[in-house]
Coordinates of N, CA, C and O in Angstrom, one line a residue:
M1 N 88.0 3.1 250.7 CA 87.7 1.9 250.0 C 88.9 1.5 249.1 O 88.9 0.4 248.5
N2 N 90.0 2.3 249.0 CA 91.1 1.9 248.1 C 91.8 0.7 248.6 O 92.4 0.0 247.8
N3 N 91.7 0.3 249.9 CA 92.4 -0.8 250.4 C 91.6 -2.1 250.2 O 92.0 -3.2 250.7
K4 N 90.4 -2.0 249.6 CA 89.5 -3.1 249.5 C 90.1 -4.3 248.7 O 89.7 -5.4 248.9
T5 N 91.0 -4.0 247.8 CA 91.5 -5.0 246.9 C 92.2 -6.1 247.7 O 92.3 -7.2 247.2
S6 N 92.8 -5.8 248.8 CA 93.5 -6.8 249.6 C 92.7 -7.4 250.7 O 93.1 -8.2 251.5
I7 N 91.4 -6.9 250.8 CA 90.5 -7.4 251.8 C 89.4 -8.1 251.2 O 88.8 -7.7 250.2
K8 N 89.1 -9.3 251.8 CA 88.0 -10.1 251.2 C 86.9 -10.3 252.3 O 85.9 -11.0 252.0
L9 N 86.9 -9.6 253.4 CA 85.9 -9.7 254.4 C 85.3 -8.3 254.8 O 86.1 -7.4 255.0
I10 N 84.0 -8.3 254.8 CA 83.3 -7.1 255.1 C 82.3 -7.3 256.3 O 81.6 -8.3 256.3
L11 N 82.4 -6.5 257.3 CA 81.4 -6.5 258.4 C 80.3 -5.5 258.1 O 80.5 -4.3 257.9
A12 N 79.1 -6.1 257.9 CA 78.0 -5.3 257.5 C 77.4 -4.6 258.8 O 76.3 -5.0 259.3
S13 N 78.1 -3.6 259.3 CA 77.7 -3.0 260.5 C 78.5 -1.7 260.7 O 79.6 -1.6 260.3
S14 N 77.8 -0.8 261.4 CA 78.5 0.5 261.8 C 78.8 0.5 263.2 O 79.3 1.5 263.8
S15 N 78.6 -0.7 263.9 CA 78.8 -0.8 265.3 C 80.3 -0.8 265.7 O 81.0 -1.7 265.2
A16 N 80.7 0.1 266.6 CA 82.1 0.1 267.1 C 82.3 -1.2 267.9 O 83.5 -1.7 267.9
Y17 N 81.3 -1.7 268.6 CA 81.5 -2.9 269.4 C 81.7 -4.1 268.6 O 82.6 -4.9 268.9
R18 N 81.0 -4.2 267.5 CA 81.2 -5.4 266.6 C 82.6 -5.3 265.9 O 83.3 -6.3 265.7
R19 N 83.0 -4.1 265.5 CA 84.3 -3.9 264.9 C 85.4 -4.3 265.9 O 86.4 -5.0 265.5
E20 N 85.3 -4.0 267.1 CA 86.3 -4.3 268.1 C 86.3 -5.8 268.3 O 87.4 -6.4 268.4
L21 N 85.2 -6.5 268.3 CA 85.1 -7.9 268.5 C 85.8 -8.6 267.3 O 86.6 -9.5 267.5
L22 N 85.4 -8.2 266.1 CA 85.9 -8.9 264.9 C 87.4 -8.7 264.8 O 88.1 -9.6 264.4
S23 N 87.9 -7.6 265.3 CA 89.4 -7.3 265.2 C 90.2 -8.3 266.0 O 91.4 -8.5 265.8
R24 N 89.5 -8.9 267.0 CA 90.2 -9.9 267.9 C 90.7 -11.1 267.1 O 91.6 -11.8 267.5
L25 N 90.1 -11.4 265.9 CA 90.4 -12.5 265.1 C 91.6 -12.3 264.2 O 92.1 -13.2 263.5
H26 N 92.1 -11.0 264.2 CA 93.3 -10.7 263.4 C 93.1 -11.0 261.9 O 94.0 -11.5 261.3
I27 N 91.9 -10.8 261.4 CA 91.6 -10.9 260.0 C 91.3 -9.5 259.4 O 90.5 -8.8 259.9
P28 N 92.0 -9.1 258.3 CA 91.7 -7.8 257.7 C 90.3 -7.7 257.3 O 89.7 -8.7 256.7
F29 N 89.6 -6.6 257.6 CA 88.2 -6.4 257.2 C 87.9 -4.9 257.1 O 88.7 -4.1 257.7
I30 N 86.9 -4.6 256.5 CA 86.3 -3.3 256.5 C 84.9 -3.3 256.9 O 84.3 -4.4 256.9
S31 N 84.3 -2.2 257.3 CA 82.9 -2.1 257.8 C 82.1 -1.3 256.8 O 82.6 -0.2 256.4
I32 N 81.0 -1.8 256.5 CA 80.0 -1.0 255.6 C 78.7 -1.1 256.3 O 78.2 -2.2 256.7
S33 N 78.1 0.1 256.6 CA 76.7 0.1 257.2 C 75.7 -0.4 256.2 O 75.6 0.1 255.1
P34 N 74.9 -1.4 256.7 CA 73.9 -1.9 255.7 C 72.7 -1.0 255.5 O 72.0 -1.2 254.5
D35 N 72.4 -0.1 256.4 CA 71.4 0.9 256.2 C 70.1 0.3 255.7 O 69.5 0.6 254.7
I36 N 69.5 -0.6 256.6 CA 68.2 -1.2 256.4 C 67.3 -0.9 257.5 O 67.7 -0.4 258.6
D37 N 66.0 -1.1 257.2 CA 65.0 -0.9 258.3 C 65.1 -2.1 259.3 O 65.0 -3.2 258.9
E38 N 65.3 -1.7 260.5 CA 65.5 -2.7 261.6 C 64.3 -3.0 262.5 O 64.4 -3.6 263.5
N39 N 63.2 -2.5 262.1 CA 62.0 -2.6 262.9 C 61.5 -4.1 262.8 O 61.5 -4.7 261.7
P40 N 61.0 -4.6 263.9 CA 60.5 -6.0 263.8 C 59.2 -6.0 263.1 O 58.4 -5.0 263.0
L41 N 58.9 -7.2 262.5 CA 57.6 -7.4 261.8 C 56.5 -7.8 262.8 O 56.8 -8.3 263.9
Q42 N 55.3 -7.6 262.4 CA 54.2 -8.0 263.3 C 54.2 -9.5 263.6 O 54.5 -10.3 262.7
K43 N 54.0 -9.8 264.9 CA 53.9 -11.2 265.4 C 55.2 -11.9 265.2 O 55.3 -13.2 265.2
E44 N 56.3 -11.2 265.0 CA 57.6 -11.8 264.8 C 58.3 -12.0 266.2 O 58.3 -11.1 267.0
S45 N 58.8 -13.2 266.4 CA 59.5 -13.5 267.7 C 60.9 -12.8 267.7 O 61.4 -12.4 266.6
A46 N 61.5 -12.6 268.9 CA 62.8 -12.0 269.0 C 63.8 -12.8 268.1 O 64.7 -12.2 267.5
E47 N 63.7 -14.1 268.2 CA 64.7 -14.9 267.4 C 64.5 -14.7 265.9 O 65.5 -14.6 265.2
E48 N 63.2 -14.7 265.5 CA 62.9 -14.4 264.1 C 63.4 -13.1 263.6 O 64.0 -12.9 262.5
T49 N 63.2 -12.1 264.4 CA 63.7 -10.7 264.1 C 65.2 -10.7 264.0 O 65.7 -10.2 262.9
A50 N 65.9 -11.2 265.0 CA 67.3 -11.1 265.0 C 67.9 -11.8 263.8 O 68.8 -11.3 263.1
L51 N 67.4 -13.0 263.5 CA 67.9 -13.8 262.4 C 67.6 -13.2 261.1 O 68.5 -13.1 260.2
R52 N 66.4 -12.7 260.9 CA 66.0 -12.1 259.6 C 66.9 -10.8 259.4 O 67.4 -10.6 258.2
L53 N 67.2 -10.0 260.4 CA 68.0 -8.8 260.2 C 69.4 -9.1 259.9 O 70.1 -8.5 259.1
A54 N 70.0 -10.1 260.6 CA 71.4 -10.5 260.4 C 71.5 -11.0 258.9 O 72.5 -10.6 258.2
I55 N 70.6 -11.8 258.5 CA 70.7 -12.3 257.1 C 70.5 -11.2 256.1 O 71.2 -11.1 255.1
R56 N 69.5 -10.3 256.4 CA 69.3 -9.2 255.5 C 70.5 -8.2 255.4 O 70.8 -7.7 254.3
K57 N 71.1 -8.0 256.5 CA 72.3 -7.1 256.5 C 73.4 -7.7 255.6 O 74.0 -7.0 254.8
A58 N 73.7 -9.0 255.8 CA 74.7 -9.6 255.0 C 74.4 -9.6 253.6 O 75.3 -9.3 252.7
K59 N 73.2 -10.0 253.2 CA 72.8 -10.1 251.8 C 72.7 -8.7 251.1 O 73.1 -8.5 250.0
H60 N 72.3 -7.7 251.9 CA 72.2 -6.3 251.4 C 73.5 -5.8 251.0 O 73.7 -5.2 249.9
V61 N 74.5 -6.0 251.8 CA 75.9 -5.5 251.5 C 76.5 -6.4 250.4 O 77.3 -5.9 249.6
S62 N 76.2 -7.6 250.4 CA 76.7 -8.6 249.4 C 76.4 -8.2 248.0 O 77.2 -8.3 247.1
V63 N 75.2 -7.7 247.8 CA 74.7 -7.3 246.4 C 75.7 -6.3 245.8 O 76.0 -6.4 244.6
S64 N 76.1 -5.3 246.5 CA 77.0 -4.3 245.9 C 78.5 -4.6 246.1 O 79.4 -3.8 245.8
N65 N 78.8 -5.8 246.7 CA 80.2 -6.1 246.9 C 80.5 -7.6 246.5 O 80.8 -8.4 247.3
P66 N 80.3 -7.9 245.2 CA 80.5 -9.3 244.8 C 81.9 -9.7 245.0 O 82.8 -8.9 244.8
G67 N 82.1 -11.0 245.3 CA 83.5 -11.5 245.5 C 84.0 -11.4 247.0 O 85.1 -11.8 247.3
Y68 N 83.2 -10.8 247.8 CA 83.6 -10.6 249.2 C 82.7 -11.5 250.1 O 81.6 -11.8 249.8
T69 N 83.3 -11.8 251.3 CA 82.5 -12.5 252.3 C 82.0 -11.5 253.3 O 82.7 -10.6 253.8
I70 N 80.7 -11.5 253.5 CA 80.0 -10.5 254.3 C 79.5 -11.1 255.6 O 78.8 -12.1 255.6
I71 N 79.7 -10.4 256.7 CA 79.2 -10.8 258.0 C 78.1 -9.8 258.4 O 78.3 -8.6 258.5
G72 N 76.9 -10.4 258.7 CA 75.8 -9.6 259.2 C 75.5 -10.1 260.6 O 75.6 -11.3 260.9
A73 N 75.1 -9.2 261.5 CA 74.8 -9.6 262.9 C 73.7 -8.7 263.4 O 73.5 -7.5 263.0
D74 N 72.9 -9.2 264.3 CA 71.9 -8.4 265.0 C 71.7 -9.0 266.4 O 71.9 -10.2 266.6
Q75 N 71.3 -8.1 267.3 CA 71.0 -8.6 268.7 C 69.7 -8.0 269.1 O 69.4 -6.8 269.0
I76 N 68.8 -8.8 269.7 CA 67.5 -8.4 270.3 C 67.5 -8.8 271.7 O 67.9 -9.9 272.1
C77 N 67.1 -7.9 272.6 CA 66.8 -8.2 274.0 C 65.4 -8.6 274.2 O 64.5 -7.9 273.6
S78 N 65.1 -9.6 274.9 CA 63.7 -10.1 275.1 C 63.4 -10.3 276.6 O 64.2 -11.0 277.3
C79 N 62.4 -9.7 277.0 CA 62.0 -9.8 278.4 C 60.4 -10.1 278.5 O 59.7 -9.3 277.9
D80 N 60.1 -11.1 279.1 CA 58.6 -11.5 279.2 C 58.0 -11.6 277.9 O 56.8 -11.2 277.7
G81 N 58.7 -12.1 276.9 CA 58.2 -12.2 275.5 C 58.1 -10.9 274.7 O 57.6 -10.9 273.6
R82 N 58.6 -9.9 275.3 CA 58.6 -8.5 274.6 C 60.0 -8.1 274.1 O 61.0 -8.3 274.8
Q83 N 60.1 -7.7 272.9 CA 61.3 -7.3 272.3 C 61.7 -5.9 272.8 O 60.9 -5.0 272.9
I84 N 63.0 -5.8 273.2 CA 63.5 -4.5 273.7 C 64.7 -4.1 272.8 O 65.7 -4.8 272.8
G85 N 64.6 -3.1 272.1 CA 65.7 -2.7 271.2 C 66.6 -1.6 271.8 O 66.7 -1.5 273.0
K86 N 67.1 -0.8 271.0 CA 68.0 0.4 271.4 C 67.1 1.5 271.9 O 66.0 1.8 271.3
S87 N 67.4 2.0 273.1 CA 66.6 3.0 273.7 C 66.6 4.4 273.0 O 65.6 5.0 272.8
G88 N 67.8 4.8 272.6 CA 67.9 6.1 271.9 C 67.9 7.3 272.8 O 68.2 8.4 272.4
S89 N 67.5 7.2 274.1 CA 67.5 8.3 275.0 C 67.5 7.9 276.5 O 67.3 6.7 276.8
F90 N 67.8 8.8 277.4 CA 67.9 8.6 278.8 C 66.5 8.1 279.3 O 66.5 7.1 280.0
E91 N 65.5 8.8 278.9 CA 64.1 8.4 279.4 C 63.7 7.0 279.0 O 63.2 6.2 279.8
N92 N 64.0 6.7 277.7 CA 63.6 5.3 277.3 C 64.5 4.3 277.9 O 64.0 3.2 278.3
A93 N 65.8 4.6 278.1 CA 66.7 3.6 278.7 C 66.3 3.3 280.2 O 66.3 2.2 280.6
K94 N 65.9 4.4 280.9 CA 65.4 4.2 282.3 C 64.2 3.3 282.3 O 64.1 2.4 283.2
K95 N 63.3 3.5 281.4 CA 62.1 2.6 281.3 C 62.5 1.1 281.1 O 61.9 0.2 281.6
Q96 N 63.4 1.0 280.1 CA 63.9 -0.4 279.8 C 64.5 -1.1 281.0 O 64.2 -2.2 281.3
L97 N 65.3 -0.3 281.7 CA 66.0 -0.9 282.9 C 65.1 -1.2 284.0 O 65.2 -2.1 284.8
Q98 N 64.1 -0.3 284.2 CA 63.0 -0.6 285.2 C 62.2 -1.8 284.8 O 61.9 -2.6 285.7
L99 N 62.0 -2.1 283.6 CA 61.3 -3.2 283.1 C 62.0 -4.5 283.4 O 61.4 -5.5 283.8
I100 N 63.4 -4.5 283.2 CA 64.1 -5.8 283.3 C 64.7 -6.0 284.7 O 65.2 -7.0 285.0
S101 N 64.5 -5.0 285.6 CA 65.0 -5.1 287.0 C 64.4 -6.4 287.7 O 63.2 -6.6 287.7
G102 N 65.4 -7.2 288.2 CA 65.0 -8.4 288.9 C 64.5 -9.5 288.1 O 64.1 -10.6 288.6
K103 N 64.6 -9.4 286.7 CA 64.1 -10.4 285.9 C 65.2 -11.2 285.1 O 66.3 -10.7 284.9
K104 N 64.8 -12.3 284.5 CA 65.6 -13.0 283.6 C 65.3 -12.5 282.2 O 64.2 -12.3 281.8
V105 N 66.4 -12.2 281.5 CA 66.3 -11.5 280.2 C 67.1 -12.4 279.2 O 68.2 -12.9 279.5
L106 N 66.6 -12.5 278.0 CA 67.4 -13.2 276.9 C 67.9 -12.2 275.9 O 67.2 -11.3 275.5
F107 N 69.2 -12.3 275.6 CA 69.8 -11.6 274.6 C 70.1 -12.5 273.4 O 70.9 -13.4 273.5
I108 N 69.3 -12.3 272.3 CA 69.4 -13.2 271.2 C 70.4 -12.5 270.2 O 70.1 -11.5 269.6
S109 N 71.5 -13.2 270.0 CA 72.5 -12.7 269.0 C 72.5 -13.5 267.8 O 72.8 -14.7 267.8
A110 N 72.1 -12.9 266.7 CA 72.1 -13.7 265.4 C 73.3 -13.3 264.5 O 73.7 -12.1 264.6
I111 N 73.8 -14.2 263.8 CA 74.9 -14.0 262.9 C 74.6 -14.7 261.5 O 74.1 -15.8 261.5
S112 N 75.0 -14.0 260.5 CA 74.9 -14.6 259.1 C 76.1 -14.2 258.3 O 76.6 -13.1 258.4
I113 N 76.6 -15.1 257.6 CA 77.8 -14.9 256.7 C 77.5 -15.4 255.3 O 77.0 -16.5 255.2
T114 N 77.8 -14.6 254.3 CA 77.6 -15.1 253.0 C 78.7 -14.7 252.1 O 79.4 -13.6 252.3
N115 N 79.0 -15.5 251.1 CA 80.0 -15.2 250.1 C 79.4 -15.0 248.7 O 80.1 -15.0 247.7
G116 N 78.1 -14.8 248.7 CA 77.3 -14.6 247.5 C 76.7 -15.9 247.0 O 75.7 -15.9 246.3
K117 N 77.4 -17.1 247.3 CA 76.8 -18.4 246.9 C 76.3 -19.1 248.1 O 75.1 -19.6 248.1
D118 N 77.1 -19.2 249.2 CA 76.7 -19.9 250.4 C 76.4 -18.9 251.5 O 77.1 -17.9 251.7
T119 N 75.3 -19.2 252.3 CA 75.0 -18.4 253.4 C 74.8 -19.3 254.6 O 74.1 -20.3 254.6
L120 N 75.6 -19.0 255.7 CA 75.5 -19.7 257.0 C 74.9 -18.8 258.0 O 75.4 -17.6 258.1
S121 N 74.0 -19.2 258.8 CA 73.3 -18.4 259.8 C 73.1 -19.1 261.1 O 72.8 -20.3 261.0
S122 N 73.1 -18.4 262.2 CA 72.8 -19.1 263.5 C 72.4 -18.1 264.5 O 72.6 -16.9 264.3
I123 N 71.9 -18.6 265.6 CA 71.5 -17.8 266.8 C 72.2 -18.3 268.0 O 72.3 -19.5 268.2
V124 N 72.8 -17.4 268.8 CA 73.3 -17.7 270.1 C 72.6 -16.9 271.2 O 72.5 -15.7 271.1
T125 N 72.0 -17.6 272.1 CA 71.1 -17.0 273.1 C 71.9 -16.9 274.5 O 72.4 -17.9 274.9
T126 N 71.8 -15.8 275.1 CA 72.5 -15.6 276.4 C 71.4 -15.2 277.4 O 70.5 -14.3 277.2
E127 N 71.3 -15.9 278.5 CA 70.4 -15.6 279.6 C 71.0 -14.8 280.7 O 72.1 -15.2 281.1
C128 N 70.4 -13.7 281.0 CA 70.9 -12.9 282.1 C 69.9 -12.7 283.2 O 68.7 -12.5 282.9
K129 N 70.3 -12.8 284.4 CA 69.4 -12.5 285.5 C 69.8 -11.1 286.1 O 71.0 -11.0 286.5
F130 N 68.9 -10.2 286.1 CA 69.3 -8.8 286.5 C 69.0 -8.6 288.0 O 68.1 -9.2 288.5
R131 N 69.8 -7.9 288.6 CA 69.6 -7.5 290.0 C 68.4 -6.6 290.1 O 67.9 -6.1 289.1
I132 N 67.8 -6.5 291.3 CA 66.8 -5.5 291.5 C 67.4 -4.1 291.5 O 68.3 -3.8 292.3
L133 N 67.0 -3.3 290.5 CA 67.7 -2.0 290.3 C 66.9 -0.9 290.8 O 65.7 -0.7 290.5
S134 N 67.5 -0.1 291.7 CA 66.8 1.1 292.2 C 66.9 2.2 291.2 O 67.8 2.2 290.3
D135 N 66.1 3.2 291.3 CA 66.1 4.3 290.4 C 67.5 5.1 290.5 O 68.0 5.5 289.5
T136 N 68.0 5.1 291.7 CA 69.3 5.7 291.9 C 70.4 5.0 291.2 O 71.2 5.6 290.5
S137 N 70.4 3.7 291.3 CA 71.4 2.9 290.6 C 71.3 3.0 289.1 O 72.3 3.0 288.3
I138 N 70.0 3.0 288.6 CA 69.8 3.1 287.1 C 70.3 4.5 286.6 O 71.0 4.6 285.6
D139 N 69.9 5.6 287.4 CA 70.4 6.9 287.0 C 71.9 7.0 286.9 O 72.5 7.6 286.0
Y140 N 72.6 6.4 288.0 CA 74.0 6.5 288.0 C 74.6 5.8 286.8 O 75.5 6.3 286.1
Y141 N 74.1 4.6 286.5 CA 74.6 3.8 285.4 C 74.4 4.5 284.1 O 75.3 4.6 283.3
L142 N 73.2 5.1 283.9 CA 72.9 5.8 282.6 C 73.8 7.0 282.4 O 74.2 7.3 281.3
Q143 N 74.0 7.7 283.5 CA 74.8 8.9 283.4 C 76.3 8.6 283.1 O 76.9 9.3 282.4
K144 N 76.7 7.5 283.6 CA 78.1 7.1 283.4 C 78.3 6.5 282.0 O 79.3 6.7 281.3
E145 N 77.4 5.6 281.5 CA 77.5 4.8 280.3 C 76.9 5.4 279.1 O 77.3 5.2 278.0
K146 N 75.7 6.1 279.3 CA 74.9 6.5 278.1 C 74.7 5.4 277.1 O 75.1 5.6 275.9
P147 N 74.2 4.3 277.5 CA 74.1 3.1 276.6 C 72.9 3.1 275.7 O 72.1 2.1 275.6
Y148 N 72.7 4.2 275.0 CA 71.4 4.4 274.2 C 71.5 3.7 272.9 O 70.5 3.7 272.2
D149 N 72.6 3.1 272.5 CA 72.8 2.5 271.2 C 73.0 1.0 271.3 O 73.4 0.3 270.4
T150 N 72.6 0.4 272.5 CA 72.7 -1.0 272.7 C 71.3 -1.6 273.0 O 70.5 -1.0 273.7
A151 N 71.1 -2.9 272.7 CA 69.9 -3.6 273.0 C 69.6 -3.6 274.5 O 70.5 -4.1 275.2
G152 N 68.5 -3.2 274.9 CA 68.1 -3.2 276.3 C 68.9 -2.2 277.2 O 68.8 -2.2 278.4
S153 N 69.7 -1.3 276.5 CA 70.4 -0.3 277.3 C 71.5 -0.9 278.2 O 71.8 -0.3 279.3
V154 N 72.0 -2.0 277.8 CA 73.0 -2.7 278.7 C 74.3 -2.9 278.0 O 74.4 -3.6 276.9
K155 N 75.4 -2.3 278.5 CA 76.7 -2.5 278.0 C 77.5 -3.4 278.9 O 78.1 -3.0 279.9
M156 N 77.4 -4.7 278.6 CA 78.0 -5.7 279.5 C 79.6 -5.6 279.5 O 80.2 -6.1 280.5
E157 N 80.2 -5.1 278.5 CA 81.6 -5.0 278.4 C 82.1 -3.8 279.4 O 83.3 -3.7 279.6
K158 N 81.2 -3.1 279.9 CA 81.6 -2.0 280.8 C 80.8 -2.1 282.1 O 80.7 -3.1 282.7
L159 N 80.2 -1.0 282.5 CA 79.5 -0.9 283.8 C 78.2 -1.7 283.9 O 77.8 -2.1 285.0
G160 N 77.7 -2.1 282.7 CA 76.5 -3.0 282.7 C 76.7 -4.3 283.4 O 75.7 -4.9 283.9
I161 N 77.9 -4.8 283.5 CA 78.1 -6.0 284.2 C 77.7 -5.9 285.7 O 77.4 -6.9 286.3
T162 N 77.7 -4.7 286.3 CA 77.3 -4.6 287.7 C 75.8 -4.7 287.9 O 75.3 -4.7 289.0
L163 N 75.0 -4.7 286.8 CA 73.6 -4.8 286.8 C 73.0 -6.2 286.9 O 71.9 -6.4 287.2
V164 N 73.9 -7.2 286.7 CA 73.4 -8.6 286.6 C 73.9 -9.5 287.8 O 74.9 -9.3 288.4
E165 N 73.1 -10.5 288.1 CA 73.4 -11.5 289.0 C 74.2 -12.6 288.4 O 75.1 -13.2 289.0
Y166 N 73.8 -13.0 287.1 CA 74.6 -14.0 286.4 C 74.3 -13.9 284.9 O 73.3 -13.3 284.5
I167 N 75.2 -14.5 284.2 CA 75.1 -14.6 282.7 C 75.4 -16.1 282.3 O 76.3 -16.6 282.7
K168 N 74.5 -16.6 281.5 CA 74.6 -18.0 281.0 C 74.7 -18.0 279.5 O 73.7 -17.5 278.9
S169 N 75.7 -18.5 278.9 CA 75.8 -18.6 277.4 C 76.9 -19.6 277.0 O 77.9 -19.8 277.8
D170 N 76.8 -20.1 275.8 CA 77.8 -21.0 275.3 C 78.9 -20.2 274.7 O 80.0 -20.7 274.3
D171 N 78.8 -18.9 274.5 CA 79.8 -18.0 273.9 C 79.8 -16.7 274.7 O 78.9 -15.9 274.6
P172 N 80.9 -16.4 275.4 CA 80.9 -15.2 276.2 C 80.9 -13.9 275.4 O 80.7 -12.8 275.9
T173 N 81.2 -14.0 274.1 CA 81.2 -12.8 273.3 C 79.8 -12.5 272.7 O 79.6 -11.4 272.2
A174 N 78.9 -13.4 272.7 CA 77.6 -13.3 272.2 C 76.9 -12.1 272.8 O 76.2 -11.3 272.1
I175 N 77.0 -11.9 274.1 CA 76.3 -10.9 274.8 C 76.8 -9.5 274.4 O 76.1 -8.5 274.5
L176 N 78.0 -9.5 273.8 CA 78.6 -8.2 273.3 C 78.1 -7.8 271.9 O 78.5 -6.8 271.4
G177 N 77.4 -8.8 271.2 CA 76.9 -8.4 269.9 C 77.4 -9.2 268.7 O 76.9 -9.1 267.6
L178 N 78.5 -10.0 268.9 CA 79.0 -10.8 267.8 C 79.6 -12.1 268.4 O 80.7 -12.1 269.0
P179 N 78.9 -13.2 268.2 CA 79.3 -14.4 268.8 C 80.5 -15.0 268.1 O 80.4 -15.6 267.0
L180 N 81.7 -14.8 268.6 CA 82.9 -15.1 267.9 C 83.2 -16.6 267.7 O 83.8 -17.1 266.8
I181 N 82.7 -17.5 268.6 CA 82.9 -18.9 268.5 C 82.1 -19.4 267.3 O 82.7 -20.1 266.4
K182 N 80.8 -19.0 267.2 CA 80.1 -19.4 266.0 C 80.6 -18.8 264.7 O 80.7 -19.4 263.7
L183 N 81.0 -17.5 264.8 CA 81.6 -16.9 263.6 C 82.8 -17.6 263.2 O 83.0 -17.8 262.0
T184 N 83.7 -18.0 264.1 CA 84.9 -18.7 263.7 C 84.6 -20.1 263.0 O 85.2 -20.4 262.0
D185 N 83.5 -20.8 263.5 CA 83.1 -22.0 262.8 C 82.7 -21.7 261.4 O 83.1 -22.4 260.5
F186 N 82.0 -20.6 261.2 CA 81.6 -20.2 259.8 C 82.8 -19.8 258.9 O 82.9 -20.2 257.8
L187 N 83.7 -19.1 259.5 CA 84.9 -18.6 258.8 C 85.8 -19.8 258.4 O 86.4 -19.8 257.3
I188 N 85.8 -20.8 259.2 CA 86.6 -22.0 258.9 C 85.9 -22.8 257.7 O 86.5 -23.2 256.8
K189 N 84.6 -22.9 257.8 CA 83.8 -23.6 256.7 C 84.0 -22.9 255.4 O 83.9 -23.5 254.3
L190 N 84.1 -21.6 255.4 CA 84.2 -20.8 254.2 C 85.7 -20.5 253.8 O 85.9 -19.7 252.9
N191 N 86.6 -21.2 254.5 CA 88.0 -21.1 254.2 C 88.6 -19.7 254.4 O 89.6 -19.4 253.7
I192 N 88.0 -18.9 255.2 CA 88.6 -17.6 255.6 C 89.7 -17.8 256.7 O 90.7 -17.1 256.7
I193 N 89.4 -18.7 257.6 CA 90.4 -19.0 258.6 C 91.0 -20.4 258.3 O 90.2 -21.4 258.2
P194 N 92.3 -20.5 258.1 CA 92.9 -21.8 257.8 C 92.9 -22.7 259.0 O 93.1 -22.3 260.1
T195 N 92.7 -24.0 258.7 CA 92.8 -25.0 259.8 C 94.1 -25.9 259.7 O 94.3 -26.7 260.6
K196 N 94.8 -25.7 258.7 CA 96.1 -26.5 258.5 C 97.2 -25.6 258.3 O 97.1 -24.5 257.8

């Protein structure tokens, strides 16, 4: 934390995937885990859950870091109206992939950024059509990737791309967990990224 004095941007996440994505913008930042309850509320839609959690992460970290701009993000996988989170294990991941096999799935990526005064938030939705997945192909994928810390057990930046027929999104980075196009819009509005 000693280098915080020269850094004004904090990523409210412990995700290595989000850190890698944010580093693409070449803006100095540090990461702080928000350590909040990420369970969905009763009767909450996937969009509502993702947006609420992204905002809560940003604001939670902002409270103990005044003067900094905080980025919160969350991603929920939704299939047939059912929320699919991180599997946490091989067995759960296999069930998730069996569920989404051959179906259209939505990955809802929410982002929220706050400087303590202003908060900007948005959702970017990515539609994926999954191939029909055999148990053999699922087992092979899980043994190679061990994607137990990602929504829906799908790592699109790696072998997960072989599981899909197509991906539709306004932002190709949204599926990876941090929509950089929308984030850039927000960073420009908050004068973190100069435009002149």
